[in-house]
């Protein structure tokens, strides 16, 4: 009553609700017929207590002058709650990529996003990783980097040669920029 299986050679599905589900929709490099506008190829799987896997490619019209061009978006996800989760979605034609990962819920967290260049701006790349939310936190946006280490250590670097290292705000702070250097010791400005 709760189980089902179907197959037509290239596509197959099986499940036994609520224990597992599995689907196969052809190979990732499958070229669809000219009349197909949207399609999904690859494999997906889920099972209880909380395990999942997905390795698929989604095809959709690319837009633009070539009405027959198809854009491929690669999707990869896997995880085992609460041990880890991983999700990646990339589109080589548009030069985009989004990655999210975590281990042991908030023990470790990672995010990476790349967006393509536009007429107004270049490629935008953003990455963030952290351990226990803010015990250790690293963030990078293009050439700008920021690192926070609990309880009170910070490091910042920007693309215009700006650098700053501090401990307990101004208990110790060293800052270098195009305007010069600054140094604070024991909350007292030593150099300006």
PDB file of C-alpha atoms in Angstrom:
ATOM      1  CA  UNK A   1       0.000   0.000   0.000  1.00  0.00           C
ATOM      2  CA  UNK A   2       2.777   2.450   0.826  1.00  0.00           C
ATOM      3  CA  UNK A   3       5.409   1.204  -1.611  1.00  0.00           C
ATOM      4  CA  UNK A   4       5.656   1.942  -5.306  1.00  0.00           C
ATOM      5  CA  UNK A   5       8.044   1.339  -8.198  1.00  0.00           C
ATOM      6  CA  UNK A   6       7.942   2.503 -11.807  1.00  0.00           C
ATOM      7  CA  UNK A   7      10.465   2.418 -14.654  1.00  0.00           C
ATOM      8  CA  UNK A   8      10.475   3.177 -18.373  1.00  0.00           C
ATOM      9  CA  UNK A   9      14.135   2.509 -19.148  1.00  0.00           C
ATOM     10  CA  UNK A  10      15.593   6.008 -18.614  1.00  0.00           C
ATOM     11  CA  UNK A  11      13.397   7.142 -15.718  1.00  0.00           C
ATOM     12  CA  UNK A  12      12.669   5.196 -12.561  1.00  0.00           C
ATOM     13  CA  UNK A  13      11.067   5.968  -9.223  1.00  0.00           C
ATOM     14  CA  UNK A  14      10.706   3.875  -6.108  1.00  0.00           C
ATOM     15  CA  UNK A  15       9.561   4.668  -2.603  1.00  0.00           C
ATOM     16  CA  UNK A  16       8.212   3.137   0.552  1.00  0.00           C
ATOM     17  CA  UNK A  17       6.508   5.903   2.484  1.00  0.00           C
ATOM     18  CA  UNK A  18       7.682   7.095   5.012  1.00  0.00           C
ATOM     19  CA  UNK A  19      11.005   5.204   4.945  1.00  0.00           C
ATOM     20  CA  UNK A  20      12.659   6.176   1.665  1.00  0.00           C
ATOM     21  CA  UNK A  21      12.304   7.602  -1.834  1.00  0.00           C
ATOM     22  CA  UNK A  22      14.563   7.267  -4.870  1.00  0.00           C
ATOM     23  CA  UNK A  23      14.366   8.666  -8.399  1.00  0.00           C
ATOM     24  CA  UNK A  24      16.564   8.454 -11.493  1.00  0.00           C
ATOM     25  CA  UNK A  25      15.861  10.657 -14.511  1.00  0.00           C
ATOM     26  CA  UNK A  26      18.656   9.833 -16.975  1.00  0.00           C
ATOM     27  CA  UNK A  27      22.289  10.946 -17.118  1.00  0.00           C
ATOM     28  CA  UNK A  28      23.415  14.486 -16.252  1.00  0.00           C
ATOM     29  CA  UNK A  29      24.737  15.058 -19.783  1.00  0.00           C
ATOM     30  CA  UNK A  30      21.447  14.058 -21.481  1.00  0.00           C
ATOM     31  CA  UNK A  31      20.516  16.240 -24.447  1.00  0.00           C
ATOM     32  CA  UNK A  32      16.735  16.697 -24.553  1.00  0.00           C
ATOM     33  CA  UNK A  33      14.628  16.631 -27.697  1.00  0.00           C
ATOM     34  CA  UNK A  34      14.233  19.954 -29.503  1.00  0.00           C
ATOM     35  CA  UNK A  35      10.601  20.243 -28.363  1.00  0.00           C
ATOM     36  CA  UNK A  36      11.492  19.980 -24.644  1.00  0.00           C
ATOM     37  CA  UNK A  37      11.735  23.409 -22.971  1.00  0.00           C
ATOM     38  CA  UNK A  38      12.219  22.392 -19.312  1.00  0.00           C
ATOM     39  CA  UNK A  39      13.763  19.167 -17.977  1.00  0.00           C
ATOM     40  CA  UNK A  40      15.507  17.693 -14.924  1.00  0.00           C
ATOM     41  CA  UNK A  41      18.052  14.871 -15.173  1.00  0.00           C
ATOM     42  CA  UNK A  42      20.005  13.056 -12.460  1.00  0.00           C
ATOM     43  CA  UNK A  43      19.302  11.209  -9.215  1.00  0.00           C
ATOM     44  CA  UNK A  44      17.691  11.985  -5.888  1.00  0.00           C
ATOM     45  CA  UNK A  45      17.301   9.952  -2.709  1.00  0.00           C
ATOM     46  CA  UNK A  46      15.924  10.500   0.788  1.00  0.00           C
ATOM     47  CA  UNK A  47      15.396   8.223   3.766  1.00  0.00           C
ATOM     48  CA  UNK A  48      14.449   8.425   7.399  1.00  0.00           C
ATOM     49  CA  UNK A  49      15.627   9.383   9.978  1.00  0.00           C
ATOM     50  CA  UNK A  50      17.020  12.303   7.956  1.00  0.00           C
ATOM     51  CA  UNK A  51      19.352  11.405   5.104  1.00  0.00           C
ATOM     52  CA  UNK A  52      19.199  12.883   1.590  1.00  0.00           C
ATOM     53  CA  UNK A  53      21.159  13.089  -1.665  1.00  0.00           C
ATOM     54  CA  UNK A  54      20.488  14.978  -4.902  1.00  0.00           C
ATOM     55  CA  UNK A  55      22.724  15.240  -7.979  1.00  0.00           C
ATOM     56  CA  UNK A  56      20.722  16.803 -10.795  1.00  0.00           C
ATOM     57  CA  UNK A  57      20.887  19.198 -13.711  1.00  0.00           C
ATOM     58  CA  UNK A  58      17.933  21.447 -14.536  1.00  0.00           C
ATOM     59  CA  UNK A  59      17.493  22.650 -18.105  1.00  0.00           C
ATOM     60  CA  UNK A  60      15.569  25.775 -19.028  1.00  0.00           C
ATOM     61  CA  UNK A  61      15.578  28.218 -21.949  1.00  0.00           C
ATOM     62  CA  UNK A  62      18.687  30.420 -21.777  1.00  0.00           C
ATOM     63  CA  UNK A  63      17.015  33.466 -23.290  1.00  0.00           C
ATOM     64  CA  UNK A  64      18.802  35.831 -25.619  1.00  0.00           C
ATOM     65  CA  UNK A  65      18.861  35.692 -29.410  1.00  0.00           C
ATOM     66  CA  UNK A  66      19.185  31.900 -29.743  1.00  0.00           C
ATOM     67  CA  UNK A  67      15.715  30.577 -28.903  1.00  0.00           C
ATOM     68  CA  UNK A  68      16.960  26.958 -28.901  1.00  0.00           C
ATOM     69  CA  UNK A  69      19.762  27.528 -26.368  1.00  0.00           C
ATOM     70  CA  UNK A  70      19.313  25.720 -23.051  1.00  0.00           C
ATOM     71  CA  UNK A  71      20.831  26.867 -19.739  1.00  0.00           C
ATOM     72  CA  UNK A  72      22.052  24.097 -17.422  1.00  0.00           C
ATOM     73  CA  UNK A  73      21.891  24.568 -13.656  1.00  0.00           C
ATOM     74  CA  UNK A  74      23.738  21.890 -11.682  1.00  0.00           C
ATOM     75  CA  UNK A  75      22.268  21.090  -8.266  1.00  0.00           C
ATOM     76  CA  UNK A  76      24.055  18.958  -5.695  1.00  0.00           C
ATOM     77  CA  UNK A  77      22.746  18.414  -2.179  1.00  0.00           C
ATOM     78  CA  UNK A  78      23.443  15.863   0.509  1.00  0.00           C
ATOM     79  CA  UNK A  79      23.218  15.603   4.249  1.00  0.00           C
ATOM     80  CA  UNK A  80      22.508  13.616   7.338  1.00  0.00           C
ATOM     81  CA  UNK A  81      20.701  15.585  10.026  1.00  0.00           C
ATOM     82  CA  UNK A  82      22.123  16.739  12.442  1.00  0.00           C
ATOM     83  CA  UNK A  83      25.668  15.797  11.347  1.00  0.00           C
ATOM     84  CA  UNK A  84      26.036  17.765   8.114  1.00  0.00           C
ATOM     85  CA  UNK A  85      24.291  19.511   5.244  1.00  0.00           C
ATOM     86  CA  UNK A  86      25.705  20.564   1.871  1.00  0.00           C
ATOM     87  CA  UNK A  87      24.028  22.407  -0.987  1.00  0.00           C
ATOM     88  CA  UNK A  88      25.591  23.623  -4.247  1.00  0.00           C
ATOM     89  CA  UNK A  89      23.914  25.241  -7.244  1.00  0.00           C
ATOM     90  CA  UNK A  90      25.944  26.426 -10.232  1.00  0.00           C
ATOM     91  CA  UNK A  91      25.209  27.709 -13.702  1.00  0.00           C
ATOM     92  CA  UNK A  92      28.358  27.731 -15.890  1.00  0.00           C
ATOM     93  CA  UNK A  93      26.619  29.680 -18.669  1.00  0.00           C
ATOM     94  CA  UNK A  94      25.890  32.589 -16.305  1.00  0.00           C
ATOM     95  CA  UNK A  95      29.071  32.125 -14.186  1.00  0.00           C
ATOM     96  CA  UNK A  96      27.062  31.841 -10.967  1.00  0.00           C
ATOM     97  CA  UNK A  97      27.639  29.552  -8.003  1.00  0.00           C
ATOM     98  CA  UNK A  98      26.043  29.257  -4.561  1.00  0.00           C
ATOM     99  CA  UNK A  99      27.377  26.887  -1.890  1.00  0.00           C
ATOM    100  CA  UNK A 100      26.067  26.397   1.651  1.00  0.00           C
ATOM    101  CA  UNK A 101      27.414  23.844   4.113  1.00  0.00           C
ATOM    102  CA  UNK A 102      27.278  23.169   7.832  1.00  0.00           C
ATOM    103  CA  UNK A 103      28.498  20.527  10.240  1.00  0.00           C
ATOM    104  CA  UNK A 104      26.847  19.621  13.538  1.00  0.00           C
ATOM    105  CA  UNK A 105      24.251  22.383  13.099  1.00  0.00           C
ATOM    106  CA  UNK A 106      26.056  25.566  14.189  1.00  0.00           C
ATOM    107  CA  UNK A 107      29.453  23.984  14.925  1.00  0.00           C
ATOM    108  CA  UNK A 108      30.701  24.869  11.442  1.00  0.00           C
ATOM    109  CA  UNK A 109      28.959  26.923   8.773  1.00  0.00           C
ATOM    110  CA  UNK A 110      30.166  27.831   5.243  1.00  0.00           C
ATOM    111  CA  UNK A 111      28.656  29.961   2.467  1.00  0.00           C
ATOM    112  CA  UNK A 112      30.183  30.871  -0.910  1.00  0.00           C
ATOM    113  CA  UNK A 113      28.441  32.895  -3.632  1.00  0.00           C
ATOM    114  CA  UNK A 114      29.740  34.040  -7.021  1.00  0.00           C
ATOM    115  CA  UNK A 115      27.717  36.370  -9.245  1.00  0.00           C
ATOM    116  CA  UNK A 116      28.781  37.322 -12.772  1.00  0.00           C
ATOM    117  CA  UNK A 117      30.030  40.665 -13.990  1.00  0.00           C
ATOM    118  CA  UNK A 118      27.435  43.191 -15.159  1.00  0.00           C
ATOM    119  CA  UNK A 119      27.668  46.412 -17.122  1.00  0.00           C
ATOM    120  CA  UNK A 120      27.940  48.346 -13.829  1.00  0.00           C
ATOM    121  CA  UNK A 121      30.202  46.059 -11.778  1.00  0.00           C
ATOM    122  CA  UNK A 122      32.659  43.188 -12.068  1.00  0.00           C
ATOM    123  CA  UNK A 123      32.424  39.671 -10.699  1.00  0.00           C
ATOM    124  CA  UNK A 124      31.153  39.655  -7.118  1.00  0.00           C
ATOM    125  CA  UNK A 125      32.451  36.882  -4.857  1.00  0.00           C
ATOM    126  CA  UNK A 126      31.398  36.422  -1.245  1.00  0.00           C
ATOM    127  CA  UNK A 127      32.501  33.720   1.219  1.00  0.00           C
ATOM    128  CA  UNK A 128      31.750  33.263   4.914  1.00  0.00           C
ATOM    129  CA  UNK A 129      32.722  30.552   7.366  1.00  0.00           C
ATOM    130  CA  UNK A 130      32.243  30.343  11.103  1.00  0.00           C
ATOM    131  CA  UNK A 131      32.689  28.017  14.047  1.00  0.00           C
ATOM    132  CA  UNK A 132      30.034  28.085  16.779  1.00  0.00           C
ATOM    133  CA  UNK A 133      28.463  31.140  15.144  1.00  0.00           C
ATOM    134  CA  UNK A 134      31.094  33.707  16.344  1.00  0.00           C
ATOM    135  CA  UNK A 135      33.813  31.721  18.128  1.00  0.00           C
ATOM    136  CA  UNK A 136      35.728  32.063  14.868  1.00  0.00           C
ATOM    137  CA  UNK A 137      34.221  34.014  11.975  1.00  0.00           C
ATOM    138  CA  UNK A 138      35.854  34.646   8.584  1.00  0.00           C
ATOM    139  CA  UNK A 139      34.177  36.757   5.930  1.00  0.00           C
ATOM    140  CA  UNK A 140      35.489  37.706   2.484  1.00  0.00           C
ATOM    141  CA  UNK A 141      33.857  39.968  -0.084  1.00  0.00           C
ATOM    142  CA  UNK A 142      36.053  40.237  -3.182  1.00  0.00           C
ATOM    143  CA  UNK A 143      39.330  41.714  -1.779  1.00  0.00           C
ATOM    144  CA  UNK A 144      37.909  42.700   1.633  1.00  0.00           C
ATOM    145  CA  UNK A 145      38.565  40.266   4.510  1.00  0.00           C
ATOM    146  CA  UNK A 146      37.283  40.319   8.076  1.00  0.00           C
ATOM    147  CA  UNK A 147      38.168  37.819  10.826  1.00  0.00           C
ATOM    148  CA  UNK A 148      36.716  37.771  14.355  1.00  0.00           C
ATOM    149  CA  UNK A 149      38.010  35.431  17.063  1.00  0.00           C
ATOM    150  CA  UNK A 150      36.179  35.194  20.364  1.00  0.00           C
ATOM    151  CA  UNK A 151      36.483  36.893  22.801  1.00  0.00           C
ATOM    152  CA  UNK A 152      37.936  40.062  21.294  1.00  0.00           C
ATOM    153  CA  UNK A 153      40.427  39.653  18.431  1.00  0.00           C
ATOM    154  CA  UNK A 154      39.628  41.230  15.062  1.00  0.00           C
ATOM    155  CA  UNK A 155      41.482  41.508  11.772  1.00  0.00           C
ATOM    156  CA  UNK A 156      40.292  43.551   8.791  1.00  0.00           C
ATOM    157  CA  UNK A 157      41.842  44.019   5.360  1.00  0.00           C
ATOM    158  CA  UNK A 158      40.495  45.936   2.378  1.00  0.00           C
ATOM    159  CA  UNK A 159      41.569  46.162  -1.242  1.00  0.00           C
ATOM    160  CA  UNK A 160      42.921  49.727  -0.844  1.00  0.00           C
ATOM    161  CA  UNK A 161      45.803  48.525   1.473  1.00  0.00           C
ATOM    162  CA  UNK A 162      43.792  49.178   4.642  1.00  0.00           C
ATOM    163  CA  UNK A 163      44.676  46.799   7.508  1.00  0.00           C
ATOM    164  CA  UNK A 164      43.596  46.704  11.124  1.00  0.00           C
ATOM    165  CA  UNK A 165      44.392  44.320  13.986  1.00  0.00           C
ATOM    166  CA  UNK A 166      42.824  44.824  17.390  1.00  0.00           C
ATOM    167  CA  UNK A 167      42.388  43.119  20.745  1.00  0.00           C
ATOM    168  CA  UNK A 168      39.648  44.260  23.141  1.00  0.00           C
ATOM    169  CA  UNK A 169      38.739  47.135  20.841  1.00  0.00           C
ATOM    170  CA  UNK A 170      41.555  49.633  21.694  1.00  0.00           C
ATOM    171  CA  UNK A 171      43.413  47.711  24.385  1.00  0.00           C
ATOM    172  CA  UNK A 172      45.698  47.036  21.440  1.00  0.00           C
ATOM    173  CA  UNK A 173      44.907  48.336  17.965  1.00  0.00           C
ATOM    174  CA  UNK A 174      47.126  48.763  14.933  1.00  0.00           C
ATOM    175  CA  UNK A 175      45.684  50.334  11.814  1.00  0.00           C
ATOM    176  CA  UNK A 176      47.339  51.125   8.506  1.00  0.00           C
ATOM    177  CA  UNK A 177      45.654  53.019   5.680  1.00  0.00           C
ATOM    178  CA  UNK A 178      46.496  55.489   2.945  1.00  0.00           C
ATOM    179  CA  UNK A 179      46.098  58.255   5.545  1.00  0.00           C
ATOM    180  CA  UNK A 180      48.919  56.760   7.690  1.00  0.00           C
ATOM    181  CA  UNK A 181      49.202  54.451  10.685  1.00  0.00           C
ATOM    182  CA  UNK A 182      47.469  54.477  14.049  1.00  0.00           C
ATOM    183  CA  UNK A 183      48.489  52.634  17.206  1.00  0.00           C
ATOM    184  CA  UNK A 184      46.625  52.354  20.525  1.00  0.00           C
ATOM    185  CA  UNK A 185      47.976  50.632  23.652  1.00  0.00           C
ATOM    186  CA  UNK A 186      45.962  50.236  26.847  1.00  0.00           C
ATOM    187  CA  UNK A 187      43.215  52.427  25.322  1.00  0.00           C
ATOM    188  CA  UNK A 188      45.724  55.278  24.918  1.00  0.00           C
ATOM    189  CA  UNK A 189      46.425  56.643  21.403  1.00  0.00           C
ATOM    190  CA  UNK A 190      50.199  56.216  20.946  1.00  0.00           C
ATOM    191  CA  UNK A 191      50.491  57.156  17.279  1.00  0.00           C
ATOM    192  CA  UNK A 192      48.196  59.148  15.031  1.00  0.00           C
TER     193      UNK A 192
END
